[in-house]
XYZ file of C-alpha atoms in Angstrom:
682
model
C -94.261 43.081 -70.604
C -91.136 45.268 -70.722
C -87.761 43.982 -69.761
C -86.758 45.330 -66.360
C -83.082 44.909 -67.164
C -83.222 47.534 -69.858
C -84.041 50.392 -67.500
C -82.683 49.030 -64.166
C -83.453 51.279 -61.225
C -80.843 52.092 -58.507
C -82.099 48.908 -56.552
C -82.704 45.969 -58.810
C -86.364 44.574 -58.814
C -85.196 41.100 -57.861
C -88.889 39.983 -57.736
C -89.308 40.743 -61.467
C -86.135 39.425 -62.924
C -86.251 36.221 -65.032
C -83.554 34.353 -66.707
C -84.964 34.740 -70.080
C -84.613 38.497 -69.851
C -80.858 38.400 -69.767
C -79.739 37.820 -73.334
C -81.994 40.384 -75.182
C -81.335 43.029 -72.587
C -77.642 42.658 -72.417
C -77.516 42.535 -76.246
C -79.536 45.821 -76.595
C -77.383 47.504 -73.761
C -74.171 46.569 -75.658
C -75.577 47.976 -78.757
C -76.573 51.172 -77.057
C -72.927 51.510 -75.758
C -71.563 51.019 -79.284
C -73.868 53.398 -80.817
C -73.091 56.035 -78.054
C -69.409 55.575 -78.621
C -69.827 56.185 -82.439
C -71.751 59.494 -81.830
C -69.141 60.461 -79.257
C -66.266 60.167 -81.646
C -67.779 62.457 -84.141
C -67.044 65.343 -81.993
C -64.452 63.969 -79.579
C -63.748 65.406 -75.994
C -64.569 64.607 -72.418
C -68.181 66.033 -72.475
C -69.106 64.822 -75.865
C -67.459 61.257 -75.795
C -66.389 60.203 -72.263
C -69.401 61.440 -70.187
C -72.281 59.996 -72.411
C -70.216 56.672 -72.788
C -69.898 56.326 -68.972
C -73.682 56.818 -68.777
C -74.317 54.101 -71.417
C -71.863 51.685 -69.650
C -73.310 52.322 -66.275
C -76.671 51.148 -67.465
C -74.829 47.940 -69.081
C -73.100 47.386 -65.608
C -76.074 47.776 -63.439
C -78.121 45.246 -65.703
C -75.247 42.763 -65.737
C -74.594 43.188 -61.947
C -77.791 41.253 -60.695
C -77.331 38.567 -63.332
C -73.925 37.919 -62.201
C -74.848 38.102 -58.503
C -77.732 35.762 -59.012
C -75.526 33.221 -60.574
C -73.255 33.270 -57.509
C -75.951 33.236 -54.837
C -78.673 30.986 -56.473
C -76.869 29.310 -59.289
C -79.285 26.834 -60.984
C -81.378 28.327 -63.735
C -79.309 31.611 -63.793
C -76.067 29.832 -64.667
C -76.659 29.481 -68.683
C -78.048 33.113 -68.921
C -75.219 34.447 -66.957
C -72.551 32.610 -69.021
C -74.124 33.813 -72.366
C -74.299 37.270 -71.048
C -70.564 37.138 -69.706
C -69.501 36.062 -73.221
C -71.266 39.228 -74.659
C -70.015 41.605 -71.966
C -66.300 40.281 -72.289
C -66.427 40.618 -75.983
C -67.687 44.321 -75.711
C -65.090 45.353 -73.085
C -62.302 43.610 -75.239
C -63.540 45.317 -78.348
C -63.656 48.666 -76.572
C -59.993 48.132 -74.985
C -58.824 47.873 -78.510
C -60.553 50.796 -80.020
C -57.869 53.043 -81.295
C -60.032 56.178 -82.111
C -61.234 56.173 -78.373
C -57.466 55.608 -77.414
C -56.548 58.703 -79.457
C -59.218 60.737 -77.681
C -57.560 59.867 -74.429
C -54.201 60.708 -75.767
C -55.437 64.169 -77.175
C -56.920 65.016 -73.862
C -53.758 64.530 -72.038
C -51.841 66.410 -74.565
C -53.994 69.506 -74.221
C -52.347 72.034 -71.748
C -55.856 72.497 -70.001
C -55.552 68.835 -68.817
C -53.179 69.692 -65.995
C -55.957 72.032 -64.564
C -58.638 69.441 -64.578
C -60.067 68.104 -61.323
C -57.826 65.430 -59.901
C -60.331 62.528 -60.251
C -61.008 63.324 -64.006
C -57.241 63.481 -64.693
C -56.793 60.151 -62.887
C -59.453 58.447 -64.799
C -57.961 59.363 -68.092
C -54.516 58.451 -67.053
C -55.716 54.983 -65.848
C -57.867 54.718 -69.163
C -54.613 54.998 -71.223
C -52.854 52.400 -68.952
C -55.845 50.072 -69.519
C -55.828 50.557 -73.058
C -52.232 49.652 -73.484
C -52.829 46.580 -71.342
C -55.719 45.477 -73.376
C -53.816 45.356 -76.622
C -54.694 48.620 -78.239
C -51.224 48.728 -79.884
C -51.468 45.245 -81.360
C -52.496 44.667 -84.935
C -53.538 41.922 -87.457
C -53.338 38.383 -86.021
C -51.915 39.476 -82.580
C -54.910 41.780 -82.103
C -57.334 39.039 -82.890
C -55.716 36.491 -80.908
C -55.592 38.899 -77.769
C -59.396 39.362 -78.213
C -60.004 35.707 -78.674
C -58.011 34.860 -75.511
C -59.789 37.408 -73.514
C -63.146 35.935 -74.423
C -61.785 32.348 -73.629
C -60.383 33.328 -70.463
C -63.659 34.651 -69.162
C -65.440 31.309 -70.130
C -62.713 29.273 -68.433
C -62.920 31.371 -65.100
C -66.654 30.766 -65.110
C -66.232 27.010 -65.701
C -63.617 26.818 -62.890
C -66.042 28.302 -60.452
C -68.828 26.069 -61.694
C -66.761 22.926 -61.288
C -65.869 24.006 -57.567
C -69.431 24.788 -56.698
C -70.650 21.495 -58.366
C -67.948 19.502 -56.780
C -68.792 20.987 -53.266
C -72.549 20.308 -53.647
C -71.835 16.564 -54.994
C -70.446 15.163 -51.749
C -72.484 14.595 -48.557
C -72.138 12.154 -45.720
C -75.325 11.032 -43.949
C -75.860 9.217 -40.493
C -78.727 8.351 -38.338
C -76.264 7.270 -35.583
C -75.749 10.362 -33.272
C -72.569 8.633 -31.842
C -70.752 9.062 -34.952
C -70.988 12.730 -34.592
C -69.365 12.857 -31.080
C -67.642 15.888 -30.155
C -69.644 18.215 -32.403
C -71.217 21.254 -30.725
C -74.885 22.008 -30.550
C -74.823 24.545 -33.334
C -73.060 22.127 -35.771
C -75.590 19.282 -34.801
C -78.460 21.580 -35.281
C -77.211 22.547 -38.878
C -76.551 18.974 -39.741
C -80.097 17.944 -38.752
C -81.400 20.767 -40.636
C -79.391 19.955 -43.776
C -80.694 16.330 -43.503
C -84.297 17.580 -43.134
C -83.783 19.794 -46.249
C -83.201 16.558 -48.224
C -86.058 14.766 -46.519
C -83.669 12.636 -44.503
C -83.767 11.470 -40.947
C -80.641 12.035 -38.747
C -77.832 14.354 -39.820
C -76.140 15.359 -42.970
C -72.638 16.609 -43.431
C -71.722 18.764 -46.388
C -68.628 20.432 -47.811
C -70.089 23.893 -47.349
C -67.803 25.982 -45.021
C -69.662 25.856 -41.582
C -70.290 22.002 -41.956
C -66.718 21.297 -42.984
C -65.054 23.342 -40.306
C -67.325 22.028 -37.672
C -66.145 18.388 -38.428
C -62.461 19.414 -38.825
C -62.449 21.272 -35.634
C -64.600 19.292 -33.219
C -65.324 15.716 -34.501
C -64.010 12.880 -32.167
C -64.583 10.569 -35.087
C -61.098 10.422 -36.611
C -62.217 8.349 -39.623
C -64.969 10.936 -40.399
C -62.488 13.600 -40.119
C -60.416 11.922 -42.780
C -63.361 11.299 -45.047
C -64.461 14.841 -45.033
C -61.006 16.159 -45.364
C -60.098 14.181 -48.286
C -63.378 14.972 -50.065
C -62.772 18.722 -49.455
C -59.273 18.909 -50.477
C -59.783 16.864 -53.706
C -62.651 18.781 -54.856
C -62.802 19.435 -58.722
C -59.847 17.081 -59.282
C -58.887 13.724 -60.878
C -58.844 12.038 -57.343
C -61.073 11.778 -54.492
C -64.735 10.475 -54.064
C -65.902 12.340 -57.199
C -62.564 11.727 -59.181
C -62.720 13.436 -62.611
C -66.282 14.383 -62.448
C -65.626 18.097 -62.230
C -61.948 18.045 -62.964
C -60.411 21.496 -63.117
C -56.944 20.056 -64.551
C -57.419 21.022 -68.167
C -59.184 24.290 -67.190
C -56.110 25.433 -65.146
C -53.738 24.479 -67.986
C -55.635 26.458 -70.409
C -55.986 29.544 -68.136
C -52.288 29.669 -67.426
C -51.403 29.150 -71.131
C -53.591 31.850 -72.246
C -52.607 34.181 -69.628
C -49.001 33.768 -70.561
C -49.814 34.267 -74.215
C -51.537 37.487 -73.402
C -48.404 38.667 -71.539
C -46.250 37.711 -74.523
C -48.484 39.468 -77.041
C -47.832 42.736 -74.989
C -44.226 42.114 -74.906
C -43.976 41.119 -71.336
C -41.819 38.421 -69.850
C -44.705 36.740 -67.809
C -48.302 37.273 -66.806
C -46.956 38.254 -63.206
C -45.409 41.278 -65.039
C -48.598 42.061 -66.763
C -50.422 41.806 -63.393
C -48.046 44.222 -61.771
C -48.575 46.931 -64.212
C -51.937 47.902 -62.311
C -50.564 47.268 -58.803
C -48.459 49.262 -56.279
C -45.500 46.733 -56.280
C -42.940 47.862 -58.542
C -41.796 44.737 -60.130
C -41.828 40.951 -59.686
C -38.347 40.813 -57.810
C -39.906 43.164 -55.157
C -42.911 40.961 -54.593
C -40.800 37.876 -54.187
C -38.440 39.548 -51.846
C -41.274 40.744 -49.839
C -42.889 37.185 -49.638
C -39.584 35.227 -49.160
C -38.345 37.635 -46.432
C -41.557 37.218 -44.477
C -41.671 33.476 -44.984
C -38.071 33.244 -43.663
C -39.224 34.895 -40.353
C -42.595 33.408 -40.044
C -41.531 29.915 -40.809
C -39.054 29.792 -37.760
C -42.013 30.661 -35.468
C -44.264 28.319 -37.316
C -42.013 25.326 -36.866
C -41.995 26.086 -33.113
C -45.732 26.093 -33.190
C -46.031 22.836 -35.132
C -43.555 21.110 -32.757
C -45.783 22.134 -29.855
C -48.687 20.799 -31.445
C -47.054 17.358 -32.451
C -45.934 17.071 -28.798
C -49.176 17.933 -27.279
C -51.203 15.337 -29.557
C -48.649 12.599 -28.837
C -48.648 13.367 -25.080
C -52.247 13.844 -24.530
C -53.895 11.776 -27.285
C -51.425 9.271 -28.226
C -51.347 10.608 -31.765
C -47.718 9.926 -32.833
C -48.431 10.540 -36.504
C -50.250 13.700 -36.895
C -52.305 13.584 -40.166
C -53.750 16.583 -42.029
C -57.318 15.877 -40.817
C -55.927 15.926 -37.154
C -54.386 19.363 -37.425
C -57.544 21.671 -36.768
C -58.873 19.195 -34.117
C -55.618 19.133 -32.187
C -55.098 22.678 -32.459
C -58.430 23.281 -30.920
C -57.814 20.795 -28.055
C -54.382 22.700 -27.378
C -56.020 25.928 -27.477
C -58.504 24.835 -24.862
C -55.927 23.417 -22.639
C -53.622 26.525 -23.000
C -56.144 29.336 -22.807
C -59.419 27.392 -21.649
C -61.320 28.821 -24.552
C -62.729 27.687 -27.817
C -64.656 29.367 -30.710
C -67.723 27.270 -29.559
C -67.500 28.733 -26.098
C -67.683 32.250 -27.584
C -70.429 31.521 -30.105
C -73.408 32.098 -27.530
C -72.112 35.808 -27.177
C -72.017 36.602 -30.746
C -75.409 36.142 -32.077
C -75.762 37.300 -35.692
C -78.270 40.191 -34.897
C -76.206 41.542 -32.027
C -72.848 41.442 -34.138
C -74.571 43.203 -37.005
C -75.935 45.839 -34.627
C -72.585 46.317 -32.929
C -70.777 46.462 -36.260
C -73.107 49.421 -37.347
C -72.401 51.042 -33.903
C -68.660 50.879 -34.536
C -68.762 52.381 -37.983
C -71.250 55.061 -36.717
C -68.905 56.063 -34.109
C -65.660 56.032 -36.411
C -67.171 57.694 -39.507
C -70.295 59.577 -38.304
C -72.662 57.600 -40.300
C -75.947 55.880 -39.382
C -77.251 52.539 -40.792
C -80.841 51.918 -41.255
C -82.810 48.810 -42.359
C -85.232 49.062 -45.151
C -87.597 46.064 -45.204
C -89.677 47.356 -48.319
C -86.538 46.643 -50.678
C -87.259 43.360 -52.509
C -84.375 40.738 -52.367
C -83.538 37.453 -53.822
C -84.049 35.367 -50.631
C -85.947 35.757 -47.437
C -82.746 35.717 -45.351
C -81.413 38.806 -47.260
C -81.566 42.279 -45.626
C -81.173 45.698 -47.078
C -79.813 48.881 -45.355
C -79.238 52.530 -46.107
C -76.173 54.465 -44.954
C -77.074 57.883 -43.916
C -75.079 61.050 -42.894
C -77.056 63.816 -41.162
C -80.202 62.039 -41.958
C -79.600 61.974 -45.653
C -79.112 58.687 -47.537
C -75.646 58.394 -48.961
C -75.279 54.702 -49.925
C -77.059 51.340 -49.594
C -76.169 47.707 -49.333
C -77.645 43.965 -49.436
C -76.475 41.700 -46.675
C -76.765 38.049 -47.641
C -75.138 36.324 -44.733
C -75.976 32.621 -44.528
C -74.817 29.501 -46.309
C -77.157 27.648 -48.396
C -77.315 25.193 -51.364
C -76.388 26.365 -54.795
C -74.688 29.488 -53.197
C -71.021 29.970 -53.913
C -68.843 29.500 -50.812
C -66.645 32.162 -49.128
C -67.289 35.990 -48.556
C -67.204 38.878 -50.833
C -68.396 42.324 -51.673
C -69.530 43.192 -55.047
C -70.932 46.288 -56.797
C -74.546 47.093 -57.482
C -74.259 50.599 -58.586
C -71.335 53.095 -58.483
C -71.273 56.668 -57.288
C -71.205 58.976 -60.243
C -72.431 62.246 -61.457
C -75.528 62.007 -63.597
C -77.889 64.661 -65.371
C -80.291 64.065 -62.361
C -77.660 64.318 -59.718
C -75.347 62.012 -57.877
C -76.001 58.229 -58.239
C -75.812 56.616 -54.913
C -73.305 53.714 -54.599
C -74.978 50.440 -53.592
C -73.175 47.097 -52.599
C -73.687 43.561 -52.199
C -72.205 41.838 -48.992
C -72.120 38.093 -48.971
C -71.085 35.608 -46.200
C -71.671 32.025 -45.490
C -72.380 31.658 -41.827
C -74.429 28.933 -40.177
C -78.123 30.075 -40.375
C -80.711 29.737 -37.422
C -81.660 26.058 -37.015
C -84.723 25.045 -34.944
C -84.981 27.217 -31.943
C -81.326 28.227 -32.205
C -80.494 31.520 -33.770
C -77.505 32.104 -35.834
C -74.525 32.272 -33.598
C -71.037 33.244 -35.003
C -67.520 32.281 -34.192
C -65.347 35.086 -33.555
C -63.656 34.259 -36.840
C -66.905 34.701 -38.657
C -67.319 38.103 -36.841
C -63.906 39.167 -38.314
C -65.045 37.986 -41.691
C -68.243 40.119 -41.589
C -66.084 43.175 -40.543
C -63.671 42.371 -43.423
C -66.331 42.582 -46.016
C -68.043 45.551 -44.565
C -64.721 47.408 -44.785
C -64.709 46.603 -48.328
C -68.307 47.822 -48.474
C -67.257 51.139 -46.830
C -64.628 51.784 -49.378
C -67.156 51.459 -52.040
C -70.023 53.303 -50.270
C -68.349 56.188 -48.561
C -66.510 57.512 -51.696
C -67.023 61.127 -52.516
C -65.596 60.682 -56.075
C -68.142 61.383 -58.912
C -66.185 59.901 -61.831
C -67.194 56.131 -62.188
C -63.656 55.033 -63.312
C -62.134 56.160 -59.942
C -65.067 55.989 -57.635
C -65.101 53.667 -54.560
C -62.721 50.697 -55.165
C -62.562 51.372 -58.977
C -59.092 52.402 -60.057
C -57.556 51.335 -56.593
C -54.270 49.387 -57.006
C -55.387 45.774 -56.509
C -52.565 45.209 -53.893
C -54.171 48.148 -51.910
C -57.662 47.197 -52.156
C -57.725 44.935 -49.226
C -56.402 47.728 -46.884
C -59.742 49.012 -45.728
C -61.249 45.531 -45.164
C -58.347 44.325 -43.128
C -58.170 47.606 -41.367
C -61.833 47.183 -39.974
C -61.085 43.673 -38.515
C -58.934 45.285 -35.884
C -62.150 46.394 -33.952
C -63.069 42.857 -33.412
C -60.220 42.602 -30.968
C -60.655 45.927 -28.973
C -62.485 45.500 -25.687
C -64.456 48.730 -26.174
C -65.732 47.501 -29.499
C -66.292 43.790 -28.365
C -68.627 45.095 -25.781
C -70.702 46.537 -28.688
C -70.922 43.395 -30.757
C -71.352 40.835 -28.135
C -73.977 39.782 -25.762
C -75.344 36.208 -24.592
C -78.159 35.241 -27.065
C -80.300 33.936 -24.050
C -79.368 36.222 -21.209
C -78.139 39.410 -23.042
C -75.215 39.341 -20.565
C -72.032 40.863 -21.793
C -68.991 38.761 -22.663
C -67.553 38.096 -19.257
C -64.199 39.667 -18.470
C -62.626 36.154 -17.979
C -63.560 35.133 -21.450
C -62.511 38.320 -23.094
C -59.236 38.012 -21.358
C -58.753 34.471 -22.711
C -59.895 35.452 -26.114
C -57.279 38.342 -26.320
C -54.631 36.066 -24.914
C -55.339 33.535 -27.470
C -55.320 36.005 -30.490
C -51.897 35.146 -31.758
C -52.301 31.421 -31.155
C -50.630 29.685 -34.191
C -50.502 32.982 -35.921
C -47.278 31.987 -37.771
C -48.821 28.793 -38.855
C -51.609 30.812 -40.311
C -49.067 33.288 -41.886
C -47.038 30.713 -43.642
C -50.257 29.082 -45.168
C -51.036 32.473 -46.583
C -47.511 32.730 -47.906
C -47.800 29.268 -49.447
C -50.664 30.428 -51.444
C -49.160 33.745 -52.436
C -45.849 32.181 -53.521
C -47.616 29.482 -55.458
C -49.808 31.948 -57.254
C -46.915 34.388 -58.052
C -44.566 31.726 -59.094
C -46.869 29.885 -61.333
C -47.619 33.172 -63.153
C -43.914 34.055 -63.384
C -42.602 30.909 -65.001
C -41.986 30.767 -68.722
C -42.266 26.936 -68.853
C -45.795 25.627 -70.099
C -47.759 24.369 -67.035
C -49.416 20.991 -67.211
C -51.598 19.761 -64.342
C -48.532 17.697 -63.137
C -46.161 20.625 -63.260
C -48.583 22.683 -61.441
C -48.655 20.200 -58.628
C -44.903 20.004 -58.828
C -44.457 23.808 -58.333
C -47.035 23.707 -55.487
C -44.905 20.879 -53.925
C -41.689 22.878 -54.113
C -43.417 25.958 -52.396
C -44.672 23.754 -49.764
C -41.270 22.148 -49.169
C -39.824 25.758 -48.595
C -42.539 27.228 -46.424
C -45.169 24.724 -45.283
C -44.956 23.222 -41.635
C -48.150 21.038 -41.547
C -48.471 17.556 -43.166
C -50.500 17.476 -46.480
C -52.567 14.776 -47.788
C -51.383 13.053 -50.845
C -54.917 13.661 -52.356
C -54.597 17.389 -51.736
C -55.426 19.263 -54.893
C -55.876 22.690 -53.326
C -54.965 24.244 -56.634
C -58.089 22.737 -58.228
C -60.291 24.740 -56.104
C -58.198 27.947 -55.854
C -61.001 30.114 -56.980
C -59.209 33.510 -56.046
C -56.721 32.961 -58.826
C -58.443 30.875 -61.479
C -61.919 32.283 -61.199
C -61.420 35.751 -59.386
C -59.250 38.803 -59.666
C -56.308 37.558 -57.710
C -54.122 36.042 -60.511
C -50.493 36.869 -59.736
C -51.988 39.001 -56.943
C -52.738 36.810 -53.981
C -49.676 38.492 -52.280
C -52.035 41.583 -52.131
C -53.541 40.245 -48.836
C -50.013 40.388 -46.985
C -49.024 43.537 -48.789
C -52.171 45.305 -47.923
C -51.898 43.856 -44.439
C -48.752 45.933 -43.846
C -50.731 48.951 -44.744
C -53.881 48.293 -42.739
C -51.807 47.295 -39.513
C -49.703 50.375 -39.840
C -52.879 52.625 -40.332
C -54.539 51.010 -37.418
C -51.522 51.695 -35.339
C -52.241 55.331 -35.325
C -55.743 54.591 -33.712
C -53.731 52.485 -31.090
C -51.679 55.652 -30.308
C -54.595 58.157 -30.323
C -57.655 56.068 -29.256
C -59.461 53.467 -31.234
C -62.606 55.768 -31.480
C -60.738 59.003 -31.807
C -62.924 61.111 -33.934
C -60.299 63.184 -35.491
C -58.301 60.053 -36.463
C -61.526 58.464 -37.661
C -62.345 61.538 -39.771
C -58.797 61.581 -41.187
C -59.096 57.917 -42.362
C -62.294 58.605 -43.923
C -61.139 61.648 -45.848
C -57.652 60.276 -46.833
C -58.486 56.830 -47.636
C -62.239 55.857 -47.815
C -63.587 59.056 -49.735
C -60.830 59.175 -52.310
C -61.368 55.845 -54.070
C -58.927 55.460 -57.007
C -58.737 59.085 -57.687
C -55.119 59.254 -56.266
C -52.245 56.523 -55.915
C -52.709 54.316 -52.991
C -49.203 55.043 -51.452
C -49.897 58.946 -51.652
C -53.139 58.457 -49.823
C -51.490 56.349 -47.074
C -48.723 58.876 -46.561
C -51.469 61.686 -46.432
C -53.133 59.707 -43.590
C -50.132 58.334 -41.752
C -47.628 61.142 -42.389
C -45.000 58.774 -43.685
C -44.347 55.741 -45.754
C -45.692 52.338 -44.295
C -43.662 50.252 -41.936
C -44.044 46.472 -41.270
C -43.550 46.784 -37.471
C -47.206 46.910 -36.671
C -48.052 43.823 -38.777
C -45.307 41.787 -37.022
C -46.400 43.048 -33.567
C -50.056 42.256 -34.401
C -49.220 38.738 -35.546
C -46.894 38.079 -32.563
C -43.925 37.283 -34.741
C -40.614 38.796 -33.650
C -39.324 41.468 -35.968
C -35.589 41.261 -35.421
C -33.979 42.446 -38.598
C -36.191 42.305 -41.588
C -35.762 43.890 -45.157
C -39.445 44.198 -45.812
C -41.294 47.381 -46.924
C -44.332 47.601 -49.354
C -42.958 50.754 -50.801
């Protein structure tokens, strides 16, 4: 039987893919890329070298994509073939990035006077290509060149190992009971999910896990303080040297090695730190500017966060006799205070946000904003029965597609993300349509209860769909700058955070909500309470994000070798400066910080706040002109979503907004007083 990965169609045939197919297919496709490159270098130029190389690399990317994806959503038997393929692919891209002949082709293209008259996307792809060559060590020679390549391969291995340890540590811990009284306070949805989890293990009673919905249900609602303590400590100590699985999946040495290798890569390129290397492909001009941005925002937010924390302590003491508020009490007490102050909870809202209604409403929102329609295609094969596939259409014509894998399950990586199946690009047969994966980890249907989302989960879905729109609505046909490709990393979160705003607009809420039993709309009283509570403890949330961002940036800025002990010390220092909530002694947050150790956010976690300035300011124009104003929606579509990485993010923002970004809207949306702030992302 032929190997389906060797000639992967636009939509991968998931029902035909097998782990044993991976290694031979990836090897052959890499060989094809290498042979194509050699042919292209014989008569160098855009048409002879770069166009056919893009075609060969697209085949490789589209074969590796489902392999990587299946490792994330199924793990198990896909882990070993994925890791073997990752090593091959990393070696290929590292070698390509150091190919001086290809580098010289790029240089010669820019030196030709005709280059200035090329289409903008093509010019930008060459300019970014030159930058990436330099960041890949093309200028290195001898031992330094070999060391850079070896480090790149090892870093890919370590990132995968970090993610595996977090997943395995998450799956390793459970808590089982047959005594319903021990779960007092848990809402019906959480109880149903816990019973379903137990049944999945052939157990009676209820099973609590460290998967997101289960963990958050306990921390927010359980009246059993000892259970909250156990679950919290198991969660915050995952993949570390402490906790219930101490040392079993320990990421300590993995972190040390990753940081050491990143620092060495920066040094080999003549840079002072990995943070400096990271910023070479971002909007932020230098490390000082990032730290100024984060520290200025932290000063303002911490003052407000301290007020919020004092209120929470006073409330817990007065109402519940909790004189010593512990880390496992914070979410629980906050939920109690929120209910007292606003008479509303996420659980009260859940019945009005059934998953199917939210999805339909989300599609209705983007249809109104960007004049597209979304249509499910049940004939497309997927990797799990829960997964759906949809086409995006404009004027009845398919322009993109996406898979939606919404629910948590065992062996599926936690969190939420968008990833690429296929990138829009010009081919000999016409334009290749962009296809995306959209992945979340919501509570699935249990028993007779459909999947009901918290409003927080609703915003998560909108966030990931915003990423998806950035990928799918692009009109750029050069792969290197199509969709999110080529977009500065500290601007890539802008469309996702931007779309979240509609989750708070009454006109949009009416489209995404209806009671799952009666189909009645969200009552005005509940809507008013929800909107009133929008900024509840928003400053505490902001300083938490700043804690992560400052830790990430400072740990990648230091010249000192970082041991696990020193990593903890630096995190403790950051916490002493910005944190207002108590932290458990066993807290090893860094051991599970996959964003920076297993994802693309190393020295870039600040991007969430940086991009939030852009997204809030962009949305403020809709606030001025109408949240469904067709002209404003079309302007955002043309200036931001369709342009991909073909132009600088700041230029695109200015084209849309008519000026450089301001922080005013972010502060207003967050409920934090502006006063005098020296913060601007530009």
